[in-house]
Structure formats: C-alpha cells, structure tokens
XYZ file of C-alpha atoms in Angstrom:
101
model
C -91.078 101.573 57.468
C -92.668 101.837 53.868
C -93.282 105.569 54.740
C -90.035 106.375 56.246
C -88.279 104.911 52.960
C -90.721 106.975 50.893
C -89.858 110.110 52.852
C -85.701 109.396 52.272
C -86.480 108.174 48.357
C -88.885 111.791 48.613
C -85.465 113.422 50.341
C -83.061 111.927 47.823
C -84.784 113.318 44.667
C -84.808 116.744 46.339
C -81.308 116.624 46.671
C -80.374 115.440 43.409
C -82.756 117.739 41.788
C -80.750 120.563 43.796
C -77.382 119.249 42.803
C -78.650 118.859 39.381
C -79.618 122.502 39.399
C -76.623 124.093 41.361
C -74.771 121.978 38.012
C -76.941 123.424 35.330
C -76.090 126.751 36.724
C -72.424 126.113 37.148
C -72.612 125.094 33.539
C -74.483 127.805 32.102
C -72.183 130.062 34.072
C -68.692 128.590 32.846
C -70.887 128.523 29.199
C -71.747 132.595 29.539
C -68.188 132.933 30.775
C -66.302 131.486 27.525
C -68.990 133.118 25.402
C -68.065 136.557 27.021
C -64.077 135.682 26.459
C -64.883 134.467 22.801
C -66.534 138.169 22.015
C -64.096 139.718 23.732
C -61.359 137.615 21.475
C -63.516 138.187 18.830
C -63.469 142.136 19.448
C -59.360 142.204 19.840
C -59.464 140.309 16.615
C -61.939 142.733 14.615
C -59.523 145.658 16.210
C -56.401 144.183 14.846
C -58.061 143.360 11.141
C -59.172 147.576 11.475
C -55.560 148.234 12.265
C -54.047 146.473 9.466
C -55.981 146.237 6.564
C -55.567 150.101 5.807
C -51.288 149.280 6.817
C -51.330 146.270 4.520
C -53.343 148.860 1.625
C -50.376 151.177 2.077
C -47.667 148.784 2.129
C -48.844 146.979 -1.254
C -48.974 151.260 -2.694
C -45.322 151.367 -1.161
C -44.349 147.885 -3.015
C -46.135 148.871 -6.436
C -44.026 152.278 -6.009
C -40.747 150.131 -5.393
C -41.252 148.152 -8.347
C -42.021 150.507 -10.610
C -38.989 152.667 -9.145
C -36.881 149.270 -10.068
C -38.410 148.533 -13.651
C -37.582 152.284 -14.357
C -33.742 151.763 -13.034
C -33.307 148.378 -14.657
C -34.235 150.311 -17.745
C -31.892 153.005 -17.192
C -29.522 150.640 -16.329
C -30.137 148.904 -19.644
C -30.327 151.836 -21.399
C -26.587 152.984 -20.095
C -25.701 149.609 -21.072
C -26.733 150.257 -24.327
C -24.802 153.917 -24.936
C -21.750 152.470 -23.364
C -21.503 149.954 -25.892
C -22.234 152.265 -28.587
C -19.398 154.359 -27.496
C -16.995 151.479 -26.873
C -17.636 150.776 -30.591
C -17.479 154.516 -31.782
C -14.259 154.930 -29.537
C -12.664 151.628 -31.202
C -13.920 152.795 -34.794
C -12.119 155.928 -34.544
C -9.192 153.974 -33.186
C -8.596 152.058 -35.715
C -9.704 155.174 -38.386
C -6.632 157.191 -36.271
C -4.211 154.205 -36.603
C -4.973 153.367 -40.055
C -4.018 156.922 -41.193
C-alpha cells in the first residue's frame, strides 16, 4: 500500500513536471512570438521615421520659402501702400494748386 502510493505520488510529479514543461514552452513560445511582432512593429516604425523625416526636411524648406515669399509681399504690399498715399497727397496738392489759380 505504502509502495503503491509512492509509485502514484512518483506518477503525479512526472506529470506535473510534464505539464509544467509543455507550459514553460507554451510560454516561451507566445513570449518569442510577441518579441518577433514587436521587431517587426519596430521595423514598420523605423521604415515610416526613414520615409518622413527627409518629407518633413522638405516641407519645413517649402514653409521657410512661403514665408519669406509672404514677408517679401507684405512688404510690397506696404510699400504700394506707401506710394499710393504719396500720390493721393501729390494728386490733392496739385488740386488745390489748380483750383487756387
């Protein structure tokens, strides 16, 4: 009796340590498996960041260009601002020179 509950304690532990293996593998391979979609995540992200860091260089270029092109027409703009008043005031000077004589 003693030896056949020593053989079923022996059989138990056998068949935990099994289960406890088939587990550690199951683990290790769900583990390896999220590693492997991590990289590849990883790799998709590192392809996208190659992609647009030489998009977003050329956009800022095109946005430096833009603002310059707008700094330059606001000063135009100013500028015509500027002349049309000056003629406004030469056109009312001789005006009044015209009327006065």
């Amino acid at each position: 009796s003693t030896m056949n509950l020593r053989a079923e304690m022996d059989r138990m532990a056998q068949n935990h340590a099994r289960e406890l293996e088939q587990l550690k593998k199951k683990v290790t391979e769900a583990f390896e498996a999220e590693i492997q979609s991590l990289k590849s995540a990883l790799r998709n992200r590192d392809n996208d960041v190659d992609a647009l860091v030489p998009e977003v260089s050329r956009l800022q270029q095109i946005n430096a260009k833009l603002e310059e092109a707008s700094q330059a027409q606001a000063r135009e703009y100013a500028n015509l601002g500027a002349k049309l008043e000056r003629l406004q005031a030469q056109y009312e000077r001789e005006n009044q020179s015209e009327s006065e004589a």
